[in-house]
Amino acid sequence: MTEKDFIPHNYTINIESGSFTWQSPSNIALVKYWGKKENQIPENPSISFTLNTCKTTTTLSFSKKENNDEFSFGIYLDDEKKDDFKPKIETFFKRIENYLPFLKDYHFTIETSNSFPHSSGIASSASGMSALALCLMSIEKQLIESNVSLSAVEGLFDNDYFNKKASFLARLGSGSACRSIEGDLIVWGNHKNIEGSSDLFGIKYPYKVHENFKNYQDTILLVDKGEKQVSSTVGHNLMHNHPFAQERFKQANNNLIKLTDVFKTGDLKAFTEIVESEALSLHAMMMTSLPYYILMKPNTLEIINKIWAFRKETNSNVCFTLDAGANVHILYPEQEAEQVMKFIQNELVAHCQNGHYICDRIGYGSEQML
Ligand code: PMV
């Protein structure tokens, strides 16, 4: 598929107003996306677990407006007007206008809330942008289905197209958001060994996944709830002219091949090695950018060292990953949940800000609520 496949034919619309609500989860990358080309095209493919508990609920209400020469919208987080979110949404609308030509015909009200606290250091961009993209897709679906006889749209607006275009749009809001439409394991970025993979949208991992990964657990330790000092946008840009960029992109491609093997065999030791190496490579890119920076905190390292010591002592399969921040995602198989939770409570919670952590696990993707 190419970008052109997401440009709709003219709608001969007449829908005055309406509203849709979607709930969309966050995701955690196992092989990381870090570095992008123009138009949010990733430099390397990535793969993630879709989460279950950390999610955003968004209601998008729309009503026809008189003039259609500019975007018009209001945005609310937990019923509070959030004008500081407007530039991000405006940029998003500009990027997707070509693919959703109705955007300037309506005034939109975006009401959003997160299942996790706003100041938790958990990025809401993946769940937030995917939830908004899904609401917009519901409008487009309605515009098409109410005007064309159903037989003519059959195949065009099937679930597969709907999800692909939602992922395509979400990507233009925030790259990793394209991995939040479906679950439970999502690949984004073209990889020659993964059939159907694309730089334009996320797809469900198409091969067999071993029982060991069923209901995998992710306990997110909130080490630092503050705003990051360096945004992901700046971080991605620092991969241009980065001395290790090409090697890093190669490494990610190789790690994805290795993971396909791990998913087949269920080898949890190999899983740990790939996932932890990916997390540390991501942060190594930050430390070797110019300007260089560090997002990990002393407690991030304390936690990592304790995980390594615990694994040595117990032969547990607990491992960690990091996103672009100080918080630590603790990943482990469901069968080890009791033992790992005890370890977290006894040894790791002390390193969390105010003792806070979130128990999450692998999830199955977004859901339409209304
Ligand atoms: O989607 P962005 O632009 O916020 O970038 C996210 C990048 C990482 O979370 C660090 C890695 C990933 O693949 O999710």
Short mmCIF file of C-alpha atoms and ligand atoms in Angstrom, two decimals:
data_model
loop_
_atom_site.label_atom_id
_atom_site.label_comp_id
_atom_site.label_asym_id
_atom_site.label_seq_id
_atom_site.Cartn_x
_atom_site.Cartn_y
_atom_site.Cartn_z
CA MET A 1 0.00 0.00 0.00
CA THR A 2 1.13 3.57 -0.60
CA GLU A 3 0.11 6.95 0.81
CA LYS A 4 -2.26 7.35 -2.14
CA ASP A 5 -4.39 4.46 -0.90
CA PHE A 6 -5.35 6.59 2.09
CA ILE A 7 -6.65 9.56 0.09
CA PRO A 8 -10.43 9.15 -0.09
CA HIS A 9 -12.57 9.84 -3.13
CA ASN A 10 -14.83 12.86 -2.76
CA TYR A 11 -17.48 12.43 -0.13
CA THR A 12 -20.81 13.88 -1.13
CA ILE A 13 -21.52 14.50 2.48
CA ASN A 14 -24.27 15.85 4.51
CA ILE A 15 -23.81 14.99 8.11
CA GLU A 16 -24.45 17.99 10.35
CA SER A 17 -23.05 16.77 13.62
CA GLY A 18 -22.22 13.75 15.73
CA SER A 19 -19.82 12.28 18.22
CA PHE A 20 -17.63 9.20 18.63
CA THR A 21 -15.71 7.79 21.59
CA TRP A 22 -12.70 5.48 21.43
CA GLN A 23 -10.45 4.04 24.07
CA SER A 24 -6.89 3.35 23.00
CA PRO A 25 -3.95 1.85 24.89
CA SER A 26 -0.33 2.79 25.25
CA ASN A 27 2.38 0.43 24.01
CA ILE A 28 5.91 -0.50 25.00
CA ALA A 29 8.54 -1.12 22.33
CA LEU A 30 10.78 -4.19 22.56
CA VAL A 31 12.82 -3.13 19.53
CA LYS A 32 12.91 0.64 19.64
CA TYR A 33 12.07 3.26 17.04
CA TRP A 34 14.62 6.05 17.38
CA GLY A 35 15.35 8.23 14.38
CA LYS A 36 13.03 9.19 11.57
CA LYS A 37 12.95 10.51 8.02
CA GLU A 38 10.55 13.11 6.69
CA ASN A 39 6.80 12.53 7.20
CA GLN A 40 7.28 10.33 10.25
CA ILE A 41 8.91 7.50 8.34
CA PRO A 42 10.99 5.43 10.78
CA GLU A 43 14.68 4.81 10.15
CA ASN A 44 14.27 1.25 11.40
CA PRO A 45 11.44 -1.19 12.10
CA SER A 46 10.19 -1.60 15.67
CA ILE A 47 7.98 -4.04 17.55
CA SER A 48 5.89 -3.50 20.67
CA PHE A 49 3.59 -5.08 23.18
CA THR A 50 0.27 -3.30 23.26
CA LEU A 51 -0.65 -2.48 26.85
CA ASN A 52 -3.94 -3.06 28.59
CA THR A 53 -4.34 -0.72 31.56
CA CYS A 54 -2.59 2.48 30.47
CA LYS A 55 -5.03 4.02 28.05
CA THR A 56 -6.69 7.20 26.82
CA THR A 57 -10.41 7.69 26.29
CA THR A 58 -11.31 10.35 23.76
CA THR A 59 -14.69 11.68 22.68
CA LEU A 60 -14.69 13.67 19.48
CA SER A 61 -17.81 15.76 18.84
CA PHE A 62 -18.22 17.52 15.52
CA SER A 63 -20.62 20.05 14.01
CA LYS A 64 -20.72 21.62 10.55
CA LYS A 65 -19.37 25.16 10.40
CA GLU A 66 -19.85 28.01 7.92
CA ASN A 67 -16.42 28.79 6.61
CA ASN A 68 -14.02 26.03 5.73
CA ASP A 69 -10.74 27.81 5.37
CA GLU A 70 -9.25 26.93 8.72
CA PHE A 71 -9.24 24.24 11.42
CA SER A 72 -11.48 24.87 14.39
CA PHE A 73 -11.35 22.84 17.58
CA GLY A 74 -11.28 22.96 21.36
CA ILE A 75 -9.45 20.44 23.54
CA TYR A 76 -10.19 19.35 27.11
CA LEU A 77 -8.25 17.04 29.42
CA ASP A 78 -10.36 15.77 32.34
CA ASP A 79 -12.94 18.52 31.58
CA GLU A 80 -10.32 21.25 31.76
CA LYS A 81 -9.60 23.38 28.69
CA LYS A 82 -6.07 22.69 27.47
CA ASP A 83 -5.04 25.40 25.03
CA ASP A 84 -1.40 24.37 25.40
CA PHE A 85 -2.24 21.10 23.54
CA LYS A 86 -3.54 23.07 20.56
CA PRO A 87 -0.31 23.51 18.54
CA LYS A 88 0.28 19.73 18.57
CA ILE A 89 -3.26 19.05 17.32
CA GLU A 90 -3.01 21.83 14.72
CA THR A 91 0.21 20.23 13.38
CA PHE A 92 -1.50 16.83 13.38
CA PHE A 93 -4.50 18.19 11.44
CA LYS A 94 -2.21 19.85 8.88
CA ARG A 95 -0.33 16.58 8.34
CA ILE A 96 -3.49 14.52 7.83
CA GLU A 97 -5.67 17.03 5.98
CA ASN A 98 -4.90 15.45 2.62
CA TYR A 99 -6.15 12.11 3.88
CA LEU A 100 -9.25 13.45 5.66
CA PRO A 101 -10.52 16.31 3.49
CA PHE A 102 -13.53 16.93 5.78
CA LEU A 103 -11.36 18.35 8.58
CA LYS A 104 -12.05 22.02 7.77
CA ASP A 105 -15.80 21.48 7.36
CA TYR A 106 -16.42 20.92 11.05
CA HIS A 107 -15.78 22.41 14.44
CA PHE A 108 -14.43 19.70 16.75
CA THR A 109 -14.51 19.30 20.49
CA ILE A 110 -11.92 16.83 21.75
CA GLU A 111 -12.54 15.56 25.30
CA THR A 112 -9.86 13.27 26.57
CA SER A 113 -8.81 11.52 29.78
CA ASN A 114 -6.06 9.08 30.68
CA SER A 115 -6.27 6.03 32.94
CA PHE A 116 -2.84 6.98 34.30
CA PRO A 117 -2.05 10.21 36.14
CA HIS A 118 -1.10 13.09 33.85
CA SER A 119 2.13 13.76 35.71
CA SER A 120 3.38 10.18 35.81
CA GLY A 121 6.13 10.55 33.25
CA ILE A 122 4.12 8.14 31.07
CA ALA A 123 3.79 9.62 27.61
CA SER A 124 0.16 9.89 26.57
CA SER A 125 1.01 10.63 22.94
CA ALA A 126 0.69 7.01 21.73
CA SER A 127 -2.67 6.36 23.37
CA GLY A 128 -3.89 9.94 22.82
CA MET A 129 -3.03 10.24 19.14
CA SER A 130 -4.33 6.76 18.33
CA ALA A 131 -7.64 7.43 20.13
CA LEU A 132 -8.07 10.69 18.19
CA ALA A 133 -7.15 9.03 14.88
CA LEU A 134 -9.77 6.32 15.53
CA CYS A 135 -12.49 8.91 16.27
CA LEU A 136 -11.63 10.67 12.99
CA MET A 137 -11.82 7.36 11.14
CA SER A 138 -15.28 6.74 12.58
CA ILE A 139 -16.39 10.06 11.08
CA GLU A 140 -14.90 9.18 7.71
CA LYS A 141 -16.55 5.79 7.80
CA GLN A 142 -19.90 7.41 8.45
CA LEU A 143 -19.37 9.94 5.66
CA ILE A 144 -18.63 7.20 3.18
CA GLU A 145 -21.16 4.64 4.27
CA SER A 146 -24.05 7.03 4.44
CA ASN A 147 -23.53 8.18 0.85
CA VAL A 148 -22.46 5.25 -1.19
CA SER A 149 -24.47 2.10 -1.53
CA LEU A 150 -22.98 -0.48 0.80
CA SER A 151 -22.01 -2.81 -2.01
CA ALA A 152 -19.81 -0.11 -3.53
CA VAL A 153 -17.82 0.34 -0.33
CA GLU A 154 -17.58 -3.31 0.49
CA GLY A 155 -13.92 -4.15 0.78
CA LEU A 156 -13.00 -0.47 1.01
CA PHE A 157 -14.15 0.08 4.51
CA ASP A 158 -13.60 -3.30 5.97
CA ASN A 159 -11.97 -3.60 9.36
CA ASP A 160 -8.54 -4.13 7.91
CA TYR A 161 -8.61 -0.88 5.92
CA PHE A 162 -10.11 0.99 8.88
CA ASN A 163 -7.32 -0.16 11.20
CA LYS A 164 -4.56 0.44 8.68
CA LYS A 165 -5.72 3.97 7.95
CA ALA A 166 -6.23 4.70 11.68
CA SER A 167 -2.66 3.52 12.28
CA PHE A 168 -1.41 5.53 9.28
CA LEU A 169 -3.05 8.69 10.67
CA ALA A 170 -1.91 8.04 14.26
CA ARG A 171 1.67 7.71 12.96
CA LEU A 172 1.43 11.24 11.59
CA GLY A 173 0.47 12.42 15.09
CA SER A 174 3.20 10.58 16.96
CA GLY A 175 5.23 7.77 15.38
CA SER A 176 4.81 5.13 18.04
CA ALA A 177 1.04 5.83 18.22
CA CYS A 178 0.62 3.75 15.05
CA ARG A 179 1.39 0.68 17.19
CA SER A 180 -1.57 1.32 19.54
CA ILE A 181 -4.55 0.49 17.30
CA GLU A 182 -4.43 -3.28 17.67
CA GLY A 183 -2.75 -5.85 19.88
CA ASP A 184 -1.05 -7.78 21.15
CA LEU A 185 2.25 -7.61 19.29
CA ILE A 186 2.66 -4.93 16.63
CA VAL A 187 5.37 -4.35 14.03
CA TRP A 188 5.87 -0.97 12.45
CA GLY A 189 8.44 -0.35 9.74
CA ASN A 190 9.38 -2.30 6.71
CA HIS A 191 11.43 -5.45 7.35
CA LYS A 192 12.19 -7.86 4.53
CA ASN A 193 11.52 -10.92 6.73
CA ILE A 194 8.17 -9.73 8.04
CA GLU A 195 5.41 -10.10 5.53
CA GLY A 196 3.11 -7.11 5.18
CA SER A 197 5.29 -4.83 7.32
CA SER A 198 5.24 -1.20 6.29
CA ASP A 199 6.79 2.14 7.16
CA LEU A 200 3.33 3.69 6.85
CA PHE A 201 1.39 1.80 9.53
CA GLY A 202 1.63 -0.88 12.18
CA ILE A 203 0.56 -4.47 11.53
CA LYS A 204 -0.18 -7.36 13.86
CA TYR A 205 2.88 -9.57 14.15
CA PRO A 206 2.04 -12.18 11.51
CA TYR A 207 3.82 -15.29 12.85
CA LYS A 208 3.43 -17.78 15.63
CA VAL A 209 4.01 -16.57 19.18
CA HIS A 210 4.99 -19.09 21.88
CA GLU A 211 2.70 -19.64 24.89
CA ASN A 212 5.39 -18.12 27.17
CA PHE A 213 4.43 -14.66 25.93
CA LYS A 214 0.72 -15.06 26.58
CA ASN A 215 -0.50 -12.45 29.03
CA TYR A 216 3.03 -11.10 29.57
CA GLN A 217 3.17 -8.67 32.49
CA ASP A 218 4.51 -5.11 32.53
CA THR A 219 4.84 -3.34 35.86
CA ILE A 220 5.79 0.28 35.25
CA LEU A 221 7.93 1.76 38.00
CA LEU A 222 7.42 5.53 38.16
CA VAL A 223 10.89 6.79 38.92
CA ASP A 224 10.46 10.36 37.80
CA LYS A 225 7.10 11.91 37.15
CA GLY A 226 8.40 15.25 35.89
CA GLU A 227 8.44 16.54 32.32
CA LYS A 228 11.35 15.16 30.30
CA GLN A 229 14.13 17.69 29.75
CA VAL A 230 14.52 16.62 26.12
CA SER A 231 11.44 15.72 24.05
CA SER A 232 11.30 12.67 21.76
CA THR A 233 10.99 14.98 18.74
CA VAL A 234 14.36 16.56 19.60
CA GLY A 235 15.84 13.11 20.33
CA HIS A 236 14.76 11.68 16.96
CA ASN A 237 16.27 14.69 15.20
CA LEU A 238 19.58 14.19 16.95
CA MET A 239 19.89 10.87 15.11
CA HIS A 240 20.57 12.88 11.94
CA ASN A 241 24.36 13.03 11.64
CA HIS A 242 24.70 10.87 14.76
CA PRO A 243 28.06 9.03 14.58
CA PHE A 244 26.49 5.65 15.43
CA ALA A 245 23.17 6.05 13.60
CA GLN A 246 23.74 3.59 10.75
CA GLU A 247 25.02 0.88 13.11
CA ARG A 248 22.06 1.45 15.40
CA PHE A 249 19.55 1.06 12.55
CA LYS A 250 21.31 -2.17 11.51
CA GLN A 251 21.24 -3.43 15.09
CA ALA A 252 17.48 -2.82 15.35
CA ASN A 253 16.86 -4.73 12.10
CA ASN A 254 18.95 -7.66 13.39
CA ASN A 255 17.28 -7.65 16.78
CA LEU A 256 13.91 -7.87 15.11
CA ILE A 257 15.00 -10.99 13.21
CA LYS A 258 16.35 -12.48 16.45
CA LEU A 259 13.05 -11.73 18.19
CA THR A 260 11.04 -13.58 15.53
CA ASP A 261 13.07 -16.65 16.50
CA VAL A 262 12.46 -16.03 20.19
CA PHE A 263 8.72 -15.72 19.62
CA LYS A 264 8.81 -19.08 17.87
CA THR A 265 10.86 -20.94 20.46
CA GLY A 266 9.77 -19.13 23.63
CA ASP A 267 13.42 -18.68 24.70
CA LEU A 268 13.04 -16.20 27.58
CA LYS A 269 16.79 -15.84 28.21
CA ALA A 270 17.28 -14.70 24.61
CA PHE A 271 14.23 -12.42 24.97
CA THR A 272 15.82 -10.74 28.01
CA GLU A 273 19.09 -10.17 26.20
CA ILE A 274 17.49 -8.53 23.17
CA VAL A 275 15.02 -6.40 25.12
CA GLU A 276 17.52 -5.06 27.66
CA SER A 277 20.13 -4.44 24.98
CA GLU A 278 17.54 -2.45 23.00
CA ALA A 279 16.66 -0.30 26.03
CA LEU A 280 20.29 0.48 26.79
CA SER A 281 21.12 1.11 23.12
CA LEU A 282 18.29 3.66 22.97
CA HIS A 283 19.74 5.52 25.94
CA ALA A 284 23.27 5.13 24.59
CA MET A 285 22.10 7.02 21.48
CA MET A 286 20.96 9.87 23.72
CA MET A 287 24.25 9.90 25.62
CA THR A 288 26.26 10.00 22.40
CA SER A 289 24.15 12.63 20.57
CA LEU A 290 25.39 16.17 20.22
CA PRO A 291 24.22 17.80 22.39
CA TYR A 292 24.37 14.71 24.66
CA TYR A 293 21.89 14.12 27.45
CA ILE A 294 20.81 11.53 30.02
CA LEU A 295 17.18 10.71 30.79
CA MET A 296 17.88 7.92 33.27
CA LYS A 297 17.99 8.89 36.96
CA PRO A 298 20.07 7.33 39.76
CA ASN A 299 17.01 5.26 40.74
CA THR A 300 16.71 3.93 37.18
CA LEU A 301 20.20 2.44 37.57
CA GLU A 302 19.49 1.19 41.10
CA ILE A 303 16.49 -0.71 39.73
CA ILE A 304 18.44 -2.15 36.79
CA ASN A 305 21.21 -3.38 39.08
CA LYS A 306 18.72 -4.96 41.47
CA ILE A 307 17.01 -6.75 38.58
CA TRP A 308 20.35 -8.16 37.44
CA ALA A 309 21.22 -9.31 40.96
CA PHE A 310 17.77 -10.87 41.45
CA ARG A 311 18.04 -12.73 38.16
CA LYS A 312 21.44 -14.10 39.09
CA GLU A 313 20.16 -15.29 42.46
CA THR A 314 16.87 -16.78 41.35
CA ASN A 315 17.18 -17.56 37.65
CA SER A 316 13.99 -15.57 37.17
CA ASN A 317 12.98 -14.37 33.69
CA VAL A 318 12.21 -10.84 34.83
CA CYS A 319 13.74 -8.17 32.59
CA PHE A 320 13.45 -4.43 32.02
CA THR A 321 12.94 -2.00 29.23
CA LEU A 322 12.93 1.78 29.11
CA ASP A 323 11.27 4.31 26.87
CA ALA A 324 12.52 7.84 26.41
CA GLY A 325 12.45 8.64 30.13
CA ALA A 326 13.54 7.52 33.60
CA ASN A 327 10.67 5.11 34.33
CA VAL A 328 11.37 1.40 34.18
CA HIS A 329 9.06 -1.18 32.58
CA ILE A 330 9.49 -4.54 34.30
CA LEU A 331 8.53 -7.36 31.94
CA TYR A 332 7.89 -10.94 33.08
CA PRO A 333 5.87 -14.05 32.24
CA GLU A 334 2.51 -14.49 33.94
CA GLN A 335 3.68 -17.70 35.69
CA GLU A 336 6.33 -15.70 37.55
CA ALA A 337 3.98 -12.91 38.59
CA GLU A 338 3.78 -13.80 42.26
CA GLN A 339 7.52 -14.07 42.78
CA VAL A 340 8.29 -10.93 40.75
CA MET A 341 5.62 -8.82 42.49
CA LYS A 342 7.13 -9.75 45.85
CA PHE A 343 10.56 -8.70 44.57
CA ILE A 344 9.14 -5.41 43.24
CA GLN A 345 7.41 -4.65 46.53
CA ASN A 346 10.35 -5.63 48.72
CA GLU A 347 13.19 -4.15 46.71
CA LEU A 348 12.14 -1.85 43.89
CA VAL A 349 9.24 0.25 45.16
CA ALA A 350 11.67 2.16 47.38
CA HIS A 351 13.20 3.59 44.21
CA CYS A 352 9.87 4.85 42.80
CA GLN A 353 8.75 8.42 43.28
CA ASN A 354 6.28 8.32 46.19
CA GLY A 355 6.35 4.53 45.91
CA HIS A 356 4.17 4.67 42.78
CA TYR A 357 3.96 1.98 40.13
CA ILE A 358 1.35 0.74 37.64
CA CYS A 359 0.54 -2.92 37.03
CA ASP A 360 -0.10 -3.45 33.35
CA ARG A 361 0.09 -6.36 30.95
CA ILE A 362 -0.12 -7.15 27.27
CA GLY A 363 -3.41 -6.00 25.73
CA TYR A 364 -5.49 -6.39 22.61
CA GLY A 365 -5.85 -2.88 21.26
CA SER A 366 -8.35 -0.08 20.97
CA GLU A 367 -12.07 -0.29 21.55
CA GLN A 368 -14.96 1.85 20.34
CA MET A 369 -17.05 2.95 23.31
CA LEU A 370 -19.79 5.00 21.61
O1 PMV B 1 6.46 8.19 19.08
P1 PMV B 1 7.53 9.09 19.59
O2 PMV B 1 7.97 10.10 18.56
O3 PMV B 1 7.18 9.71 20.89
O4 PMV B 1 8.85 8.21 19.85
C1 PMV B 1 8.86 7.19 20.78
C2 PMV B 1 10.18 6.54 20.86
C3 PMV B 1 10.38 5.51 21.95
O5 PMV B 1 9.30 5.44 22.84
C4 PMV B 1 11.61 5.86 22.74
C5 PMV B 1 10.63 4.14 21.32
C6 PMV B 1 9.43 3.45 20.73
O6 PMV B 1 9.64 2.72 19.75
O7 PMV B 1 8.32 3.60 21.24
#
